[in-house]
Amino acid sequence: LGAIGMLAPPVAAFENAIPDYAKYADKPKRKGTPPKDLGVLSRTVEGTDGPITFQGLRGCDGKPNCFSTTGDEELEDRITKGVDTLIAPWKPPTDDPTPFATLTKVVKAYKPGQGFIDGGGFQVVKESDTYLYVQFEALKKGFVDDLEFNLGKDGMVMVRSSSRVGVTDFGVNAIRLNYIADALRGMGWKINELTPKDFPDYFGAANDARDQTFDEDRRKAQMDGLEDLSKGRLDRPTIG
């Protein structure tokens, strides 16, 4: 599949944006630029016994605005680079002969505006039998997130959902992935829910950002278990 970041088309208003999008159509947008190395490429991560190189999706950059199935194996290695946002691959049911087609159908049925996110709609940029790349747009400021799925040779699905700009994503990527995963779990998929217990730094940053914003919609985008996140945040090892 190769790198596709440079090939991604410029984003305009998506056709499936919610009606309220018209209120903000003339406002400045911060769509950002997709990374140049999206797609399935050679990736290298730190394993327990040394570097591991494989074909996979891009990892995250250590900011609390991304989740990916690509990342260093050891938690200690991951948190030296920032926030831990490594997730487990998604496992389809064995009785589905075309699991990736099922996933693609579920993604295409996504409801813009659910959870008070992605009001600007979404668009499938690239689709094949084993790879799916979708862009999602925020309602007001036009932030664009990149979501990728790839079916591995082992039958597991690799996932990456990430914002392009900013530090925290106000929990948007978690809300989006949990929404899609919930629909698939109802079809027999095994997917871990993204929770504050497992990702305290990510959810803590999202919670702090919502507390400080004047945007009512971002304040509405609440997730379960955000009441007392500070106690669970990870201590960073001393570096250098």
PDB file of C-alpha atoms in Angstrom:
ATOM      1  CA  LEU A   1       0.000   0.000   0.000  1.00  0.00           C
ATOM      2  CA  GLY A   2       2.939   2.319   0.651  1.00  0.00           C
ATOM      3  CA  ALA A   3       2.871   5.830   2.036  1.00  0.00           C
ATOM      4  CA  ILE A   4      -0.379   7.622   1.263  1.00  0.00           C
ATOM      5  CA  GLY A   5      -0.115  10.812   3.309  1.00  0.00           C
ATOM      6  CA  MET A   6       0.972  12.855   0.308  1.00  0.00           C
ATOM      7  CA  LEU A   7      -1.837  11.399  -1.797  1.00  0.00           C
ATOM      8  CA  ALA A   8      -4.674  12.262   0.588  1.00  0.00           C
ATOM      9  CA  PRO A   9      -7.013  14.768  -1.063  1.00  0.00           C
ATOM     10  CA  PRO A  10      -7.605  18.197   0.475  1.00  0.00           C
ATOM     11  CA  VAL A  11     -10.580  18.092   2.805  1.00  0.00           C
ATOM     12  CA  ALA A  12     -13.661  20.187   2.078  1.00  0.00           C
ATOM     13  CA  ALA A  13     -16.974  19.954   3.861  1.00  0.00           C
ATOM     14  CA  PHE A  14     -17.987  16.298   3.919  1.00  0.00           C
ATOM     15  CA  GLU A  15     -21.384  15.437   2.492  1.00  0.00           C
ATOM     16  CA  ASN A  16     -22.490  13.636   5.663  1.00  0.00           C
ATOM     17  CA  ALA A  17     -21.754  16.550   8.042  1.00  0.00           C
ATOM     18  CA  ILE A  18     -24.562  17.246  10.497  1.00  0.00           C
ATOM     19  CA  PRO A  19     -26.907  20.183   9.666  1.00  0.00           C
ATOM     20  CA  ASP A  20     -25.289  22.442  12.288  1.00  0.00           C
ATOM     21  CA  TYR A  21     -22.103  22.431  10.215  1.00  0.00           C
ATOM     22  CA  ALA A  22     -23.615  25.196   8.073  1.00  0.00           C
ATOM     23  CA  LYS A  23     -23.387  27.558  11.055  1.00  0.00           C
ATOM     24  CA  TYR A  24     -19.588  27.288  11.049  1.00  0.00           C
ATOM     25  CA  ALA A  25     -18.888  26.845   7.323  1.00  0.00           C
ATOM     26  CA  ASP A  26     -17.383  30.341   6.995  1.00  0.00           C
ATOM     27  CA  LYS A  27     -15.190  30.044  10.103  1.00  0.00           C
ATOM     28  CA  PRO A  28     -11.417  29.448   9.821  1.00  0.00           C
ATOM     29  CA  LYS A  29     -10.553  25.747   9.781  1.00  0.00           C
ATOM     30  CA  ARG A  30      -7.512  23.977  11.201  1.00  0.00           C
ATOM     31  CA  LYS A  31      -7.496  20.804   9.141  1.00  0.00           C
ATOM     32  CA  GLY A  32      -3.789  20.141   9.506  1.00  0.00           C
ATOM     33  CA  THR A  33      -1.652  17.981   7.242  1.00  0.00           C
ATOM     34  CA  PRO A  34      -1.701  14.172   7.286  1.00  0.00           C
ATOM     35  CA  PRO A  35       1.608  12.460   8.095  1.00  0.00           C
ATOM     36  CA  LYS A  36       3.573  11.516   4.991  1.00  0.00           C
ATOM     37  CA  ASP A  37       3.978   7.917   6.138  1.00  0.00           C
ATOM     38  CA  LEU A  38       0.387   6.770   6.563  1.00  0.00           C
ATOM     39  CA  GLY A  39      -0.449   3.358   5.143  1.00  0.00           C
ATOM     40  CA  VAL A  40       1.170  -0.045   5.635  1.00  0.00           C
ATOM     41  CA  LEU A  41       4.938   0.404   5.691  1.00  0.00           C
ATOM     42  CA  SER A  42       8.004  -1.077   7.347  1.00  0.00           C
ATOM     43  CA  ARG A  43       7.927  -0.082  11.020  1.00  0.00           C
ATOM     44  CA  THR A  44      10.470  -0.659  13.788  1.00  0.00           C
ATOM     45  CA  VAL A  45       9.591  -0.784  17.493  1.00  0.00           C
ATOM     46  CA  GLU A  46      11.474  -1.818  20.602  1.00  0.00           C
ATOM     47  CA  GLY A  47      10.723  -5.382  21.616  1.00  0.00           C
ATOM     48  CA  THR A  48      11.564  -7.151  24.856  1.00  0.00           C
ATOM     49  CA  ASP A  49      14.793  -8.483  23.350  1.00  0.00           C
ATOM     50  CA  GLY A  50      15.625  -5.676  20.931  1.00  0.00           C
ATOM     51  CA  PRO A  51      14.254  -3.891  17.861  1.00  0.00           C
ATOM     52  CA  ILE A  52      11.447  -5.531  15.859  1.00  0.00           C
ATOM     53  CA  THR A  53      10.728  -4.592  12.242  1.00  0.00           C
ATOM     54  CA  PHE A  54       7.447  -5.467  10.544  1.00  0.00           C
ATOM     55  CA  GLN A  55       4.869  -4.209   8.037  1.00  0.00           C
ATOM     56  CA  GLY A  56       2.248  -2.160   9.830  1.00  0.00           C
ATOM     57  CA  LEU A  57       0.547   1.135  10.512  1.00  0.00           C
ATOM     58  CA  ARG A  58       2.183   4.253  11.896  1.00  0.00           C
ATOM     59  CA  GLY A  59       2.610   4.507  15.651  1.00  0.00           C
ATOM     60  CA  CYS A  60       1.723   7.491  17.840  1.00  0.00           C
ATOM     61  CA  ASP A  61       4.035  10.401  18.715  1.00  0.00           C
ATOM     62  CA  GLY A  62       3.605  10.341  22.479  1.00  0.00           C
ATOM     63  CA  LYS A  63       0.852  12.961  22.605  1.00  0.00           C
ATOM     64  CA  PRO A  64      -2.556  12.225  24.186  1.00  0.00           C
ATOM     65  CA  ASN A  65      -4.347  12.530  20.845  1.00  0.00           C
ATOM     66  CA  CYS A  66      -3.776   9.153  19.227  1.00  0.00           C
ATOM     67  CA  PHE A  67      -4.191   5.391  19.581  1.00  0.00           C
ATOM     68  CA  SER A  68      -2.330   2.758  17.571  1.00  0.00           C
ATOM     69  CA  THR A  69      -1.617  -0.956  17.584  1.00  0.00           C
ATOM     70  CA  THR A  70       1.987  -0.089  16.679  1.00  0.00           C
ATOM     71  CA  GLY A  71       4.300   0.744  19.568  1.00  0.00           C
ATOM     72  CA  ASP A  72       7.113  -0.476  21.785  1.00  0.00           C
ATOM     73  CA  GLU A  73       6.319  -3.700  23.634  1.00  0.00           C
ATOM     74  CA  GLU A  74       7.411  -2.534  27.083  1.00  0.00           C
ATOM     75  CA  LEU A  75       5.410   0.135  28.924  1.00  0.00           C
ATOM     76  CA  GLU A  76       8.627   1.634  30.320  1.00  0.00           C
ATOM     77  CA  ASP A  77       9.876   2.246  26.784  1.00  0.00           C
ATOM     78  CA  ARG A  78       6.587   3.782  25.681  1.00  0.00           C
ATOM     79  CA  ILE A  79       6.246   6.274  28.503  1.00  0.00           C
ATOM     80  CA  THR A  80       9.782   7.607  28.022  1.00  0.00           C
ATOM     81  CA  LYS A  81       8.436   9.000  24.740  1.00  0.00           C
ATOM     82  CA  GLY A  82       5.207  10.424  26.127  1.00  0.00           C
ATOM     83  CA  VAL A  83       1.736   9.097  26.835  1.00  0.00           C
ATOM     84  CA  ASP A  84       1.031   5.376  26.522  1.00  0.00           C
ATOM     85  CA  THR A  85      -1.541   4.908  23.750  1.00  0.00           C
ATOM     86  CA  LEU A  86      -0.677   1.413  22.499  1.00  0.00           C
ATOM     87  CA  ILE A  87      -3.789  -0.714  21.955  1.00  0.00           C
ATOM     88  CA  ALA A  88      -4.246  -4.397  21.188  1.00  0.00           C
ATOM     89  CA  PRO A  89      -5.185  -5.501  17.662  1.00  0.00           C
ATOM     90  CA  TRP A  90      -8.867  -6.172  17.012  1.00  0.00           C
ATOM     91  CA  LYS A  91      -9.818  -9.867  16.693  1.00  0.00           C
ATOM     92  CA  PRO A  92     -12.631 -10.811  14.300  1.00  0.00           C
ATOM     93  CA  PRO A  93     -14.886 -13.809  14.966  1.00  0.00           C
ATOM     94  CA  THR A  94     -13.815 -17.063  13.336  1.00  0.00           C
ATOM     95  CA  ASP A  95     -17.238 -17.629  11.783  1.00  0.00           C
ATOM     96  CA  ASP A  96     -17.108 -14.457   9.648  1.00  0.00           C
ATOM     97  CA  PRO A  97     -15.661 -15.340   6.216  1.00  0.00           C
ATOM     98  CA  THR A  98     -15.144 -11.663   5.298  1.00  0.00           C
ATOM     99  CA  PRO A  99     -14.354  -9.837   8.550  1.00  0.00           C
ATOM    100  CA  PHE A 100     -12.689  -6.828   6.949  1.00  0.00           C
ATOM    101  CA  ALA A 101     -15.734  -6.260   4.752  1.00  0.00           C
ATOM    102  CA  THR A 102     -17.809  -6.351   7.941  1.00  0.00           C
ATOM    103  CA  LEU A 103     -15.574  -3.764   9.588  1.00  0.00           C
ATOM    104  CA  THR A 104     -15.709  -1.524   6.516  1.00  0.00           C
ATOM    105  CA  LYS A 105     -19.505  -1.690   6.498  1.00  0.00           C
ATOM    106  CA  VAL A 106     -19.648  -0.725  10.172  1.00  0.00           C
ATOM    107  CA  VAL A 107     -17.269   2.208   9.667  1.00  0.00           C
ATOM    108  CA  LYS A 108     -19.273   3.485   6.702  1.00  0.00           C
ATOM    109  CA  ALA A 109     -22.402   3.391   8.888  1.00  0.00           C
ATOM    110  CA  TYR A 110     -20.746   5.692  11.439  1.00  0.00           C
ATOM    111  CA  LYS A 111     -23.035   8.450  12.694  1.00  0.00           C
ATOM    112  CA  PRO A 112     -21.437  11.929  12.574  1.00  0.00           C
ATOM    113  CA  GLY A 113     -22.213  13.840  15.746  1.00  0.00           C
ATOM    114  CA  GLN A 114     -22.405  10.778  18.001  1.00  0.00           C
ATOM    115  CA  GLY A 115     -20.894  11.533  21.386  1.00  0.00           C
ATOM    116  CA  PHE A 116     -20.813  15.216  20.324  1.00  0.00           C
ATOM    117  CA  ILE A 117     -17.868  14.556  17.995  1.00  0.00           C
ATOM    118  CA  ASP A 118     -17.169  14.407  14.240  1.00  0.00           C
ATOM    119  CA  GLY A 119     -19.979  16.810  13.369  1.00  0.00           C
ATOM    120  CA  GLY A 120     -18.127  17.740  10.185  1.00  0.00           C
ATOM    121  CA  GLY A 121     -18.688  14.227   8.898  1.00  0.00           C
ATOM    122  CA  PHE A 122     -16.262  11.728   7.414  1.00  0.00           C
ATOM    123  CA  GLN A 123     -14.926  10.472   4.110  1.00  0.00           C
ATOM    124  CA  VAL A 124     -13.342   7.206   2.979  1.00  0.00           C
ATOM    125  CA  VAL A 125     -10.032   8.142   1.335  1.00  0.00           C
ATOM    126  CA  LYS A 126      -8.709   4.700   0.449  1.00  0.00           C
ATOM    127  CA  GLU A 127     -10.276   1.246   0.593  1.00  0.00           C
ATOM    128  CA  SER A 128      -9.098  -2.229  -0.332  1.00  0.00           C
ATOM    129  CA  ASP A 129      -9.730  -5.794   0.826  1.00  0.00           C
ATOM    130  CA  THR A 130      -7.210  -5.351   3.645  1.00  0.00           C
ATOM    131  CA  TYR A 131      -6.830  -1.585   4.224  1.00  0.00           C
ATOM    132  CA  LEU A 132      -9.195   1.272   5.052  1.00  0.00           C
ATOM    133  CA  TYR A 133      -8.320   4.955   5.506  1.00  0.00           C
ATOM    134  CA  VAL A 134     -10.981   7.422   6.660  1.00  0.00           C
ATOM    135  CA  GLN A 135     -10.845  11.131   7.553  1.00  0.00           C
ATOM    136  CA  PHE A 136     -13.141  12.651  10.186  1.00  0.00           C
ATOM    137  CA  GLU A 137     -13.777  16.374  10.649  1.00  0.00           C
ATOM    138  CA  ALA A 138     -14.681  18.305  13.791  1.00  0.00           C
ATOM    139  CA  LEU A 139     -17.814  20.455  13.675  1.00  0.00           C
ATOM    140  CA  LYS A 140     -16.573  23.954  14.439  1.00  0.00           C
ATOM    141  CA  LYS A 141     -12.846  24.376  13.856  1.00  0.00           C
ATOM    142  CA  GLY A 142     -12.511  21.719  11.192  1.00  0.00           C
ATOM    143  CA  PHE A 143      -9.860  19.601  12.915  1.00  0.00           C
ATOM    144  CA  VAL A 144      -9.300  16.475  10.813  1.00  0.00           C
ATOM    145  CA  ASP A 145      -8.393  13.081  12.292  1.00  0.00           C
ATOM    146  CA  ASP A 146      -6.992  10.126  10.366  1.00  0.00           C
ATOM    147  CA  LEU A 147      -8.350   6.630  11.022  1.00  0.00           C
ATOM    148  CA  GLU A 148      -6.721   3.537   9.513  1.00  0.00           C
ATOM    149  CA  PHE A 149      -7.399  -0.198   9.647  1.00  0.00           C
ATOM    150  CA  ASN A 150      -5.301  -3.008   8.185  1.00  0.00           C
ATOM    151  CA  LEU A 151      -6.005  -6.735   8.111  1.00  0.00           C
ATOM    152  CA  GLY A 152      -2.820  -8.607   8.977  1.00  0.00           C
ATOM    153  CA  LYS A 153      -1.764 -12.003   7.659  1.00  0.00           C
ATOM    154  CA  ASP A 154      -2.530 -13.439  11.103  1.00  0.00           C
ATOM    155  CA  GLY A 155      -6.182 -12.430  10.766  1.00  0.00           C
ATOM    156  CA  MET A 156      -5.925  -9.643  13.336  1.00  0.00           C
ATOM    157  CA  VAL A 157      -6.820  -6.049  12.487  1.00  0.00           C
ATOM    158  CA  MET A 158      -4.322  -3.265  13.120  1.00  0.00           C
ATOM    159  CA  VAL A 159      -5.790   0.131  14.048  1.00  0.00           C
ATOM    160  CA  ARG A 160      -4.639   3.744  14.205  1.00  0.00           C
ATOM    161  CA  SER A 161      -6.785   6.786  15.027  1.00  0.00           C
ATOM    162  CA  SER A 162      -5.021  10.119  15.464  1.00  0.00           C
ATOM    163  CA  SER A 163      -5.452  13.872  15.436  1.00  0.00           C
ATOM    164  CA  ARG A 164      -3.185  15.971  13.224  1.00  0.00           C
ATOM    165  CA  VAL A 165      -2.835  19.127  15.317  1.00  0.00           C
ATOM    166  CA  GLY A 166      -2.790  20.038  18.978  1.00  0.00           C
ATOM    167  CA  VAL A 167      -1.671  18.099  22.033  1.00  0.00           C
ATOM    168  CA  THR A 168      -4.836  16.611  23.488  1.00  0.00           C
ATOM    169  CA  ASP A 169      -7.840  15.552  21.417  1.00  0.00           C
ATOM    170  CA  PHE A 170     -10.445  16.094  24.194  1.00  0.00           C
ATOM    171  CA  GLY A 171     -11.040  12.327  24.121  1.00  0.00           C
ATOM    172  CA  VAL A 172     -12.303  12.307  20.527  1.00  0.00           C
ATOM    173  CA  ASN A 173     -10.241   9.386  19.248  1.00  0.00           C
ATOM    174  CA  ALA A 174     -11.286   7.203  22.180  1.00  0.00           C
ATOM    175  CA  ILE A 175     -14.961   8.067  21.728  1.00  0.00           C
ATOM    176  CA  ARG A 176     -14.747   7.272  18.001  1.00  0.00           C
ATOM    177  CA  LEU A 177     -12.940   3.956  18.414  1.00  0.00           C
ATOM    178  CA  ASN A 178     -15.184   2.829  21.270  1.00  0.00           C
ATOM    179  CA  TYR A 179     -18.266   3.593  19.167  1.00  0.00           C
ATOM    180  CA  ILE A 180     -17.034   1.515  16.233  1.00  0.00           C
ATOM    181  CA  ALA A 181     -15.733  -1.243  18.495  1.00  0.00           C
ATOM    182  CA  ASP A 182     -19.028  -1.484  20.351  1.00  0.00           C
ATOM    183  CA  ALA A 183     -20.871  -2.208  17.098  1.00  0.00           C
ATOM    184  CA  LEU A 184     -18.320  -4.875  16.163  1.00  0.00           C
ATOM    185  CA  ARG A 185     -18.371  -6.517  19.590  1.00  0.00           C
ATOM    186  CA  GLY A 186     -22.067  -7.088  19.026  1.00  0.00           C
ATOM    187  CA  MET A 187     -21.020  -9.160  15.998  1.00  0.00           C
ATOM    188  CA  GLY A 188     -18.575 -11.304  17.953  1.00  0.00           C
ATOM    189  CA  TRP A 189     -15.385  -9.274  17.628  1.00  0.00           C
ATOM    190  CA  LYS A 190     -12.988  -9.200  20.585  1.00  0.00           C
ATOM    191  CA  ILE A 191     -11.893  -5.597  21.160  1.00  0.00           C
ATOM    192  CA  ASN A 192     -10.723  -3.972  24.369  1.00  0.00           C
ATOM    193  CA  GLU A 193     -12.664  -0.887  25.400  1.00  0.00           C
ATOM    194  CA  LEU A 194     -10.554   2.239  25.846  1.00  0.00           C
ATOM    195  CA  THR A 195     -11.009   3.296  29.463  1.00  0.00           C
ATOM    196  CA  PRO A 196      -9.463   5.757  31.938  1.00  0.00           C
ATOM    197  CA  LYS A 197      -8.253   2.782  33.988  1.00  0.00           C
ATOM    198  CA  ASP A 198      -6.084   1.516  31.144  1.00  0.00           C
ATOM    199  CA  PHE A 199      -5.074   4.914  29.700  1.00  0.00           C
ATOM    200  CA  PRO A 200      -5.019   7.350  32.646  1.00  0.00           C
ATOM    201  CA  ASP A 201      -2.683   9.901  31.057  1.00  0.00           C
ATOM    202  CA  TYR A 202      -4.681  10.127  27.834  1.00  0.00           C
ATOM    203  CA  PHE A 203      -8.031  10.499  29.585  1.00  0.00           C
ATOM    204  CA  GLY A 204      -6.539  12.807  32.214  1.00  0.00           C
ATOM    205  CA  ALA A 205      -5.320  15.202  29.538  1.00  0.00           C
ATOM    206  CA  ALA A 206      -8.722  15.067  27.835  1.00  0.00           C
ATOM    207  CA  ASN A 207     -10.489  15.774  31.113  1.00  0.00           C
ATOM    208  CA  ASP A 208      -8.191  18.713  31.927  1.00  0.00           C
ATOM    209  CA  ALA A 209      -8.714  20.192  28.467  1.00  0.00           C
ATOM    210  CA  ARG A 210     -12.500  19.994  28.750  1.00  0.00           C
ATOM    211  CA  ASP A 211     -12.369  21.664  32.147  1.00  0.00           C
ATOM    212  CA  GLN A 212     -10.528  24.608  30.611  1.00  0.00           C
ATOM    213  CA  THR A 213     -12.441  25.025  27.366  1.00  0.00           C
ATOM    214  CA  PHE A 214     -15.307  27.426  26.723  1.00  0.00           C
ATOM    215  CA  ASP A 215     -16.670  25.141  23.997  1.00  0.00           C
ATOM    216  CA  GLU A 216     -19.942  23.696  25.288  1.00  0.00           C
ATOM    217  CA  ASP A 217     -19.886  20.793  22.823  1.00  0.00           C
ATOM    218  CA  ARG A 218     -16.477  19.671  24.010  1.00  0.00           C
ATOM    219  CA  ARG A 219     -17.729  19.823  27.588  1.00  0.00           C
ATOM    220  CA  LYS A 220     -20.654  17.596  26.598  1.00  0.00           C
ATOM    221  CA  ALA A 221     -18.319  14.933  25.214  1.00  0.00           C
ATOM    222  CA  GLN A 222     -18.007  13.214  28.562  1.00  0.00           C
ATOM    223  CA  MET A 223     -16.904   9.613  29.035  1.00  0.00           C
ATOM    224  CA  ASP A 224     -17.494   7.216  31.916  1.00  0.00           C
ATOM    225  CA  GLY A 225     -14.988   7.195  34.723  1.00  0.00           C
ATOM    226  CA  LEU A 226     -13.368  10.597  34.311  1.00  0.00           C
ATOM    227  CA  GLU A 227     -14.061  11.784  37.862  1.00  0.00           C
ATOM    228  CA  ASP A 228     -10.742  10.994  39.514  1.00  0.00           C
ATOM    229  CA  LEU A 229      -8.063  10.470  36.907  1.00  0.00           C
ATOM    230  CA  SER A 230      -5.141  12.229  38.553  1.00  0.00           C
ATOM    231  CA  LYS A 231      -4.515   9.348  40.966  1.00  0.00           C
ATOM    232  CA  GLY A 232      -3.918   6.920  38.131  1.00  0.00           C
ATOM    233  CA  ARG A 233      -1.512   8.891  36.003  1.00  0.00           C
ATOM    234  CA  LEU A 234       1.782   7.224  35.232  1.00  0.00           C
ATOM    235  CA  ASP A 235       5.030   8.402  36.781  1.00  0.00           C
ATOM    236  CA  ARG A 236       7.714   9.161  34.224  1.00  0.00           C
ATOM    237  CA  PRO A 237      11.166   7.588  34.655  1.00  0.00           C
ATOM    238  CA  THR A 238      14.085   9.988  34.931  1.00  0.00           C
ATOM    239  CA  ILE A 239      15.853  10.350  31.604  1.00  0.00           C
ATOM    240  CA  GLY A 240      19.374  11.631  31.068  1.00  0.00           C
TER     241      GLY A 240
END
